[in-house]
Short mmCIF file of C-alpha atoms in Angstrom, two decimals:
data_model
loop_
_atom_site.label_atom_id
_atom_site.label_comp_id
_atom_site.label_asym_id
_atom_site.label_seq_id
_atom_site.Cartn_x
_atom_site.Cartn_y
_atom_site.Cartn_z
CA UNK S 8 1.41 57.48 7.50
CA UNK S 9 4.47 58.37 9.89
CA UNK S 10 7.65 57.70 8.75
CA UNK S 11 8.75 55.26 11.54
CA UNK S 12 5.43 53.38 10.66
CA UNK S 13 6.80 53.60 6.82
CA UNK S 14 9.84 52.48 7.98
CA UNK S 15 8.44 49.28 9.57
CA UNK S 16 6.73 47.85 6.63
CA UNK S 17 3.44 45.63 6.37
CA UNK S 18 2.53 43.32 9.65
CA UNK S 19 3.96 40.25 9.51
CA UNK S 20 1.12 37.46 9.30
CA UNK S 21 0.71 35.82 12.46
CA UNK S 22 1.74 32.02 13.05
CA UNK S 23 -0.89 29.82 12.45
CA UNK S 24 -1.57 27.48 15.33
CA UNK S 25 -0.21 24.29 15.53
CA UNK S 26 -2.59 21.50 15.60
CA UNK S 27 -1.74 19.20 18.91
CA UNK S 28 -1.69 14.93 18.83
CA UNK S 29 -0.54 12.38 20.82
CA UNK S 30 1.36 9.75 19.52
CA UNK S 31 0.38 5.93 19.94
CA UNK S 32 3.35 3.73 19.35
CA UNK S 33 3.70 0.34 18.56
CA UNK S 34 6.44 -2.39 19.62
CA UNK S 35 7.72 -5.10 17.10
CA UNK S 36 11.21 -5.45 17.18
CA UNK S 37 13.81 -4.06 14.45
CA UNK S 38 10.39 -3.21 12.52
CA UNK S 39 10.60 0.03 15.16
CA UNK S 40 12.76 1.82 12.56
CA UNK S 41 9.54 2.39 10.70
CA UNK S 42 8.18 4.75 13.19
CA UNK S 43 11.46 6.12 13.64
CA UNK S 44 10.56 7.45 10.02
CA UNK S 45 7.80 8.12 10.72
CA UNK S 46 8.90 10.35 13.95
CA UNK S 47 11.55 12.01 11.88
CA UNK S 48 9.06 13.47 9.10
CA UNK S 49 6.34 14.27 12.12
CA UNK S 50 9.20 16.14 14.27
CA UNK S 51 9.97 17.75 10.54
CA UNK S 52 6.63 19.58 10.58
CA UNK S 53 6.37 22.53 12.55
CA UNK S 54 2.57 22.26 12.29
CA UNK S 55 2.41 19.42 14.84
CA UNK S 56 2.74 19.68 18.31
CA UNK S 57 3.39 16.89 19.91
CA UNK S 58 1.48 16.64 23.13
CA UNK S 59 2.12 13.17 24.49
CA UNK S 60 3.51 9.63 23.40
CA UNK S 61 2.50 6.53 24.60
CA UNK S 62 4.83 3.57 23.85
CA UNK S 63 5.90 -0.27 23.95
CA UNK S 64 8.64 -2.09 23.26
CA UNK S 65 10.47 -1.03 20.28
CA UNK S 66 7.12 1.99 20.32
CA UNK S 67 8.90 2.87 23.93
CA UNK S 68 12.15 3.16 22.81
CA UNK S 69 11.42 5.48 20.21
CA UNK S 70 8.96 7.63 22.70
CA UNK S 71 11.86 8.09 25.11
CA UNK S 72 14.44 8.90 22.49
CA UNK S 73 12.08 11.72 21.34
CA UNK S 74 11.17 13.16 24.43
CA UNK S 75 14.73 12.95 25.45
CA UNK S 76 15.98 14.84 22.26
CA UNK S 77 12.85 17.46 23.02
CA UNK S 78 13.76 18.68 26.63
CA UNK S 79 17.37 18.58 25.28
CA UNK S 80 16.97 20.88 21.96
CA UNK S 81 13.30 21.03 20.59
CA UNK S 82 12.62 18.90 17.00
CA UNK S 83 15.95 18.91 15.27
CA UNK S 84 17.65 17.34 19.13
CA UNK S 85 14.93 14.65 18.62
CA UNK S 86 15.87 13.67 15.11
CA UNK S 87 19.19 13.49 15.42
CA UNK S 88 19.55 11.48 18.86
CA UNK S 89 16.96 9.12 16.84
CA UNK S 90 18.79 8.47 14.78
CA UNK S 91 21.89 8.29 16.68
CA UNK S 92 19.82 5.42 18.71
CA UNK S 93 18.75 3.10 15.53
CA UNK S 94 22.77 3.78 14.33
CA UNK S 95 23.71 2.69 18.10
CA UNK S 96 21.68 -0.65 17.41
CA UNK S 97 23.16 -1.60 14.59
CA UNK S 98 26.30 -1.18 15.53
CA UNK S 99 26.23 -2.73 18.89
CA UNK S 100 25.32 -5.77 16.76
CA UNK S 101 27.58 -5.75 13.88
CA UNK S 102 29.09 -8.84 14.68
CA UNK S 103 25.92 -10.95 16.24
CA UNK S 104 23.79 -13.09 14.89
CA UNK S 105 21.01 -10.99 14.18
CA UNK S 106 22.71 -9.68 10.67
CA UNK S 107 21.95 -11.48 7.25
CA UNK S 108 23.53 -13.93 6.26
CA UNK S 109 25.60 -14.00 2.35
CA UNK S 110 22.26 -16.41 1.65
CA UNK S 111 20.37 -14.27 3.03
CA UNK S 112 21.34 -11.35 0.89
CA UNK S 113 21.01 -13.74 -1.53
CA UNK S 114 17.73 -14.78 -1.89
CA UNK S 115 15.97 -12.33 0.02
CA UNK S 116 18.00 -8.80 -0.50
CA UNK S 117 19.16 -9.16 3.15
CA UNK S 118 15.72 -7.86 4.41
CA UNK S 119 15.18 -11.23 7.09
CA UNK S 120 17.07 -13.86 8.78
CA UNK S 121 15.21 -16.68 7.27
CA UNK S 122 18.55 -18.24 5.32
CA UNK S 123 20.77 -17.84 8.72
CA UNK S 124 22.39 -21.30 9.87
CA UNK S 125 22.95 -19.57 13.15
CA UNK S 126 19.79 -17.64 13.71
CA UNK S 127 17.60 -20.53 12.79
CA UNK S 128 20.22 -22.38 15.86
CA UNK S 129 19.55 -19.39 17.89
CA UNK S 130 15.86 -19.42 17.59
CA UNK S 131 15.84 -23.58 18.17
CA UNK S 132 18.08 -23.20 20.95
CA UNK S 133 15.27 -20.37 22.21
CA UNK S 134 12.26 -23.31 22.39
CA UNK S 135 14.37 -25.57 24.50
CA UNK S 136 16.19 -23.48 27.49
CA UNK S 137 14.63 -20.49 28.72
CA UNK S 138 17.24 -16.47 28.92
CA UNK S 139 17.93 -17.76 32.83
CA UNK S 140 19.83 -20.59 31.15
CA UNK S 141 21.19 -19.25 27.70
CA UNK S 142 22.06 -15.90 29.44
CA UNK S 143 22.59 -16.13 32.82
CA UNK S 144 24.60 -12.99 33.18
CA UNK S 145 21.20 -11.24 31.80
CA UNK S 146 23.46 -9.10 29.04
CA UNK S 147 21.47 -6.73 27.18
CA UNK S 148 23.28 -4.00 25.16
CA UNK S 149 20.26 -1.85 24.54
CA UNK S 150 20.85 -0.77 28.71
CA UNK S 151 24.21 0.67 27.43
CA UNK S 152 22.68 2.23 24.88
CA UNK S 153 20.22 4.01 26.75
CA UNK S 154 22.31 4.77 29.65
CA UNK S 155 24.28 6.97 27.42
CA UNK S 156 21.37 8.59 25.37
CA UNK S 157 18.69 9.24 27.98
CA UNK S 158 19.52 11.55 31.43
CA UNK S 159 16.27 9.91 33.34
CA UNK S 160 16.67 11.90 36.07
CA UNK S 161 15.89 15.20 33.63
CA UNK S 162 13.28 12.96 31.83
CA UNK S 163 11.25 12.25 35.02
CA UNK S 164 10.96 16.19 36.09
CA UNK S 165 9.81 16.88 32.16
CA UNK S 166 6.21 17.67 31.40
CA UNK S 167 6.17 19.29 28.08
CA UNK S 168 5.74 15.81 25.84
CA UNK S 169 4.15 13.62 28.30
CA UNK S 170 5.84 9.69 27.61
CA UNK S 171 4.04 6.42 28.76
CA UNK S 172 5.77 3.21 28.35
CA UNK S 173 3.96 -0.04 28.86
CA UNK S 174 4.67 -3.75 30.16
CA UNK S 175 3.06 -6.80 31.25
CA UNK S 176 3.30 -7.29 34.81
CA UNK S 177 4.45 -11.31 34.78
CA UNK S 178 2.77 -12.49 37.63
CA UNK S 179 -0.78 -10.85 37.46
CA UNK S 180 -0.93 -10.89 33.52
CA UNK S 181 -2.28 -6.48 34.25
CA UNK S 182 -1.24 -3.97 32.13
CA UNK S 183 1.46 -1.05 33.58
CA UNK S 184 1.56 2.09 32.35
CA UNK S 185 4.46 3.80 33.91
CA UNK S 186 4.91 7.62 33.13
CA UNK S 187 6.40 10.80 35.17
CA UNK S 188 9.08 9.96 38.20
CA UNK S 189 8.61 6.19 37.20
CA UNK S 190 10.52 6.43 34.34
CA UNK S 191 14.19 4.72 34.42
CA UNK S 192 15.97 2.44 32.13
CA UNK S 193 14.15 -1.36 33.76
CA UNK S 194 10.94 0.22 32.55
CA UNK S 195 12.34 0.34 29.43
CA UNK S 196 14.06 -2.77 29.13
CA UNK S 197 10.57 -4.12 30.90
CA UNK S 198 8.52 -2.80 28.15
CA UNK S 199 10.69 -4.54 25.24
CA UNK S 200 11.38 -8.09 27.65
CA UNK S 201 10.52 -10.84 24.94
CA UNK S 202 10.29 -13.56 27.38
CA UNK S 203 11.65 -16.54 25.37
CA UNK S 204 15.02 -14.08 24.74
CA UNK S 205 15.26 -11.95 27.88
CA UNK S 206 14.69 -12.63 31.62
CA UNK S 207 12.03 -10.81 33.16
CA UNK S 208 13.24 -7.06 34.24
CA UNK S 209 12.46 -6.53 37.56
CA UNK S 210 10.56 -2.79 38.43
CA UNK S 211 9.83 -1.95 42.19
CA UNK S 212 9.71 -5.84 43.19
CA UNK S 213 7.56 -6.55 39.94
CA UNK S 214 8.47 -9.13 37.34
CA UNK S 215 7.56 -7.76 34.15
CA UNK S 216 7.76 -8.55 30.20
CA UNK S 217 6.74 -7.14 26.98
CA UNK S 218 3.57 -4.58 27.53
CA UNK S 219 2.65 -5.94 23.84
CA UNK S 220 1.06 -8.46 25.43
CA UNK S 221 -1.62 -6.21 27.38
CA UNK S 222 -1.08 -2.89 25.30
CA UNK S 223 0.48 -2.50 22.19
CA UNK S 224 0.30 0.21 22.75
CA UNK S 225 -1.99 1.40 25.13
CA UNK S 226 -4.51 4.40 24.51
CA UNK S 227 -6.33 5.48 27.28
CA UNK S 228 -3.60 7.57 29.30
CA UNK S 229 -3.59 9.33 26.01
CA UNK S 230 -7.19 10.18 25.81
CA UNK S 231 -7.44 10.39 29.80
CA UNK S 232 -4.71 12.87 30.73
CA UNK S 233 -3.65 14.45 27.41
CA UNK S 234 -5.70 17.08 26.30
CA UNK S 235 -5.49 17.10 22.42
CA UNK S 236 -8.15 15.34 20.49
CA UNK S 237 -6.35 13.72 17.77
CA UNK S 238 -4.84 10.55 18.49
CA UNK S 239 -2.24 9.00 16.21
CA UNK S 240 -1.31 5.13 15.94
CA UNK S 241 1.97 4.76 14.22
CA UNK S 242 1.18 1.29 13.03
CA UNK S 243 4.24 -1.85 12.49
CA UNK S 244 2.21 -4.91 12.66
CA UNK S 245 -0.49 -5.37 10.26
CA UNK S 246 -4.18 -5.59 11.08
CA UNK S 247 -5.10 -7.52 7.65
CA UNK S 248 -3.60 -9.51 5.80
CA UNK S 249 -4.00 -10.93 1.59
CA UNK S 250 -3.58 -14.07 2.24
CA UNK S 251 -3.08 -16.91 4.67
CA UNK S 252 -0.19 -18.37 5.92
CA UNK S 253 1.02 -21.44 4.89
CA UNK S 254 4.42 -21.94 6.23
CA UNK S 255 5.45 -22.50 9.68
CA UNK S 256 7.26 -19.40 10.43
CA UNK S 257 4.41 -17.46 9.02
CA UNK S 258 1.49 -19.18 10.94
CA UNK S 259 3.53 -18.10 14.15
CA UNK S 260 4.21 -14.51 13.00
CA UNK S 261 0.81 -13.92 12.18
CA UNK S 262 -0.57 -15.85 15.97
CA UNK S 263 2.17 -13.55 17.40
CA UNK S 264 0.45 -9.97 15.29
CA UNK S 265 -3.22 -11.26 16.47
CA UNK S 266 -2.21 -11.89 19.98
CA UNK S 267 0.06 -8.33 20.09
CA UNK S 268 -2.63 -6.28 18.44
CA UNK S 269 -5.73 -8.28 20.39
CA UNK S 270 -6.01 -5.64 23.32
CA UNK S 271 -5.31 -2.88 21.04
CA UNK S 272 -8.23 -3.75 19.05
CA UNK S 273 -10.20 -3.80 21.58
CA UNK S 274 -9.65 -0.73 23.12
CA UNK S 275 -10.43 1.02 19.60
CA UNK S 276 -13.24 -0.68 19.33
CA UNK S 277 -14.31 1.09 23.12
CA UNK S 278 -13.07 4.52 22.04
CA UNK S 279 -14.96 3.87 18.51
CA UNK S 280 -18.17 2.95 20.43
CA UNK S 281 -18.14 5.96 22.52
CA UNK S 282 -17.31 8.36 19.85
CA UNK S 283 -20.50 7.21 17.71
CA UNK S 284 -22.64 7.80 21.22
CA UNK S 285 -21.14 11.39 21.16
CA UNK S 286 -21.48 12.03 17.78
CA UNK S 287 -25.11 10.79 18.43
CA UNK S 288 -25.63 13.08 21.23
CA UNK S 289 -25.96 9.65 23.71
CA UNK S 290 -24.43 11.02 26.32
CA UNK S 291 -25.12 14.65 27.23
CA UNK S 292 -24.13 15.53 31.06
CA UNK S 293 -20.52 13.52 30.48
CA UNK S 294 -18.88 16.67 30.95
CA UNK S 295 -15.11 14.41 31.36
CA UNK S 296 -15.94 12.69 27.75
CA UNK S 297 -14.62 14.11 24.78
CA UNK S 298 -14.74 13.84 21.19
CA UNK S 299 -11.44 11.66 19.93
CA UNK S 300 -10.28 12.18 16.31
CA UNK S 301 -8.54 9.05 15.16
CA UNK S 302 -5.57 8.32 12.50
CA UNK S 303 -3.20 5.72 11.89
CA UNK S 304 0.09 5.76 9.82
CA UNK S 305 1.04 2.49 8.40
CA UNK S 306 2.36 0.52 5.73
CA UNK S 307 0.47 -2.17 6.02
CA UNK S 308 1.59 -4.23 2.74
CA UNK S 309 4.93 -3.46 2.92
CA UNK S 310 5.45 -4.37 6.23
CA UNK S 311 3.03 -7.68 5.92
CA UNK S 312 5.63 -8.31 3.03
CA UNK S 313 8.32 -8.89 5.50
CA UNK S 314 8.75 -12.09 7.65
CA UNK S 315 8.84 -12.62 11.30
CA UNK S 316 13.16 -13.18 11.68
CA UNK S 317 13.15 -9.84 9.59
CA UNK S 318 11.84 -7.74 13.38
CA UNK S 319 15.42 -9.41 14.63
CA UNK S 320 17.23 -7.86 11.34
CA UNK S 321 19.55 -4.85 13.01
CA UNK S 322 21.91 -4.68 9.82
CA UNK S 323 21.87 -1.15 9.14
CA UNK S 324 20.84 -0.93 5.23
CA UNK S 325 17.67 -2.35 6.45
CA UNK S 326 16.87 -0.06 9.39
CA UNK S 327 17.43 2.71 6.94
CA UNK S 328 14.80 1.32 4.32
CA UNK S 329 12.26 1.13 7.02
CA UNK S 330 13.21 4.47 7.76
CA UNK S 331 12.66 5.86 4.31
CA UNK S 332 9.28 4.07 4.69
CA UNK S 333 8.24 5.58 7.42
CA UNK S 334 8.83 8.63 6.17
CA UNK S 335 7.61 8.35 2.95
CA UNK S 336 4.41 7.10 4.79
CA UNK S 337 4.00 9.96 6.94
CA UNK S 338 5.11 12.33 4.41
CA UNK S 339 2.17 11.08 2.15
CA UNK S 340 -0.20 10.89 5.40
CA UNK S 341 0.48 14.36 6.22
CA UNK S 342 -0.39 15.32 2.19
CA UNK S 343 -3.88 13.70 2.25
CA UNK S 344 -4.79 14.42 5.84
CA UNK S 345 -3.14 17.21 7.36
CA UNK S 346 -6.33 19.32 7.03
CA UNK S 347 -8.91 17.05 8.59
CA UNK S 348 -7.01 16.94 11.85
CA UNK S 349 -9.33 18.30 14.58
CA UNK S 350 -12.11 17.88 12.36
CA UNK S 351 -12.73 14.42 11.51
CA UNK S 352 -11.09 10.75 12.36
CA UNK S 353 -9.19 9.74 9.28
CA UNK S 354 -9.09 5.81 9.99
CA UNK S 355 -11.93 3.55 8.89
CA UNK S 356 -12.50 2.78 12.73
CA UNK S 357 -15.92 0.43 11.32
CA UNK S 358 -13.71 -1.81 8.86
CA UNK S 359 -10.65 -2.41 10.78
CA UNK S 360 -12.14 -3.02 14.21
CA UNK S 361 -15.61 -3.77 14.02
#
C-alpha cells in the first residue's frame, strides 16, 4: 500500500439513497398543527425526500410553508418558518374569540371552544348573516401572514418540491388544482374559504371556497405528475369513529368529516382498485400506470377525541400539543414502517375504504 493511500484511510461508505414520497395533506382548521408535527419529524429525516405535496386548506398552508422554507434553506428553513407560521397564528389571534375561555380551561383543559359565551355568539351569529354581512371589509389576517412568509414570485419558478393546493370552484361545484405560476396568496386563502366565515376569494374571475369540499386533499396530480411511488396521507379528520354522536355539535362535526373526506374516499378507493388489477397483472400494455405504495399518518383517536369548536382553537398551548402529536405519530410511523416504503402499501386500503 502507498503511503498517500495509507494516509487516506478506509472508503467512506456511500450514502444510502433516500427513499422519495409525496405528501397528501389534509385541511381542518387549527387541527393543521398536527401535520405541522408531523412535517417537522418528516423534514427531520434525511432518509425522505420529499418529491411533491399536495394540499387544502389548513393541508395548503402547511404545503406552501414547506416548500417555501425548502427553496429558501433545505429541511432545517422548512421547520423553522413552520413553525414561525403556526406561532404567527396564534398570535395574530391572541385577543379574538377563537381562544378558550377560563370555563373552557376549566372543564375541558382549554383544548375546544365549547364553554365560550362569545364563540357559541359567534358561531349563532354565523347561521343567520352570511361573511358579506358580518365582514364586509373581507379582513383575513392569515393574507398578512403569508404575505410576509411566502416570496410567490420565487415559489412559482420552483420545481424541486412540486406544491398543489386545492379549492372548490363556487359556481360549477369542480375541483381546482392550482400548482406552478398559479400559485399566489387568493389560491391560498381560496383553498381554506369556509364559506359560512369567509367570502368567496376570487382567482382569475373564479369564485372559489374550501377545496375540502371536492378534494381533501386531492391525489391524482400526485400519482399523475410526480414520479415517486409512495404516497403519504397525513390524516386530521377521522375515517372511523367508536361511537355515535349524540349531541348536536357532534352530529354536525361528524356530517362535516363524512362530507370533507367523501371525495377522498373515493379516489382511494380508484387508486386501490387499480393497484389490485396491477398487482394481478390486469393490465399489461398500460405502460403510463404504475404501481402506488400507500401510507397514512394519523391519530385517529386522539383527534376523534377532540370536538368540532376545538379546529377554531388558535391558543398556542394547544397548537403545540397537536404538534407533539404529530410528531410523536410520525416518529412512531417512521419506526414501524420506514422499511416497507417502496415495497409494500402500509394502510389497510380494503378496511378503511372498501
Amino acid at each position: 500500500m502507498s503511503q498517500s493511500s495509507a494516509e487516506a484511510g478506509p472508503t467512506p461508505a456511500p450514502a444510502p439513497e433516500r427513499k422519495r414520497v409525496t405528501l397528501a395533506l389534509q385541511g381542518g382548521g387549527a387541527h393543521g398543527a398536527f401535520t405541522w408535527g408531523v412535517l417537522d419529524r418528516l423534514l427531520e429525516d434525511k432518509r425522505l425526500k420529499i418529491e411533491g405535496v399536495s394540499g387544502t386548506s389548513a393541508g395548503a398552508m402547511n404545503g406552501a410553508i414547506l416548500v417555501q422554507g425548502m427553496m429558501a434553506g433545505g429541511r432545517k428553513a422548512a421547520r423553522k418558518l413552520l413553525a414561525e407560521f403556526w406561532t404567527r397564528v396564534a398570535d395574530g389571534g391572541r385577543h379574538s374569540i377563537f381562544r378558550p375561555s377560563p370555563f373552557d380551561r376549566m372543564f375541558n383543559g382549554g383544548t375546544s371552544l365549547d364553554h365560550s359565551p362569545s364563540f357559541a355568539f359567534f358561531d349563532l351569529m354565523t347561521r343567520v348573516l352570511s361573511p358579506y354581512q358580518l365582514n364586509p371589509g373581507d379582513i383575513n389576517p392569515l393574507r398578512d401572514i403569508l404575505d410576509d412568509l411566502i416570496d410567490f414570485e420565487a415559489m412559482r419558478a420552483y420545481s424541486e418540491v412540486k406544491l398543489f393546493v386545492c379549492a372548490t370552484n363556487v359556481k360549477t361545484g369542480k375541483i381546482r388544482v392550482f400548482r406552478g405560476q398559479e400559485l399566489s396568496p387568493e389560491v391560498l386563502l381560496a383553498s381554506a374559504c369556509l364559506p359560512h366565515l369567509h367570502r368567496a376569494v376570487e382567482v382569475e374571475g373564479e369564485a372559489y371556497w374550501d377545496g375540502g369540499f371536492m378534494g381533501n386533499p386531492a391525489m391524482f396530480p400526485l400519482i399523475y405528475q410526480c414520479a415517486a411511488s409512495d404516497l403519504m396521507l397525513v390524516a386530521v379528520n377521522p375515517i372511523r369513529i367508536d361511537e355515535v354522536p349524540t349531541s348536536a355539535r357532534a352530529i354536525l362535526d361528524r356530517m362535516n368529516t363524512i362530507s370533507f373526506n367523501a371525495t377522498m374516499m373515493r379516489e382511494m378507493r380508484n387508486i386501490a382498485f387499480v393497484t389490485q388489477l396491477l398487482q394481478r397483472h390486469r393490465l399489461t400494455g398500460r405502460s403510463h400506470l404504475r404501481q402506488i405504495f400507500f401510507h397514512i399518518v394519523q391519530a385517529e383517536k386522539q383527534m376523534a377525541a377532540l370536538g368540532v369548536t376545538s379546529k377554531f382553537n388558535i391558543d398556542l398551548p394547544f397548537l403545540q400539543s397537536l404538534h407533539k402529536l404529530g410528531r410523536d405519530t410520525a416518529e412512531a410511523w417512521l419506526a414501524s414502517n420506514f422499511d416497507r416504503l417502496g415495497t409494500e402499501t402500509t394502510a389497510d386500503l380494503q378496511t378503511l375504504f372498501f
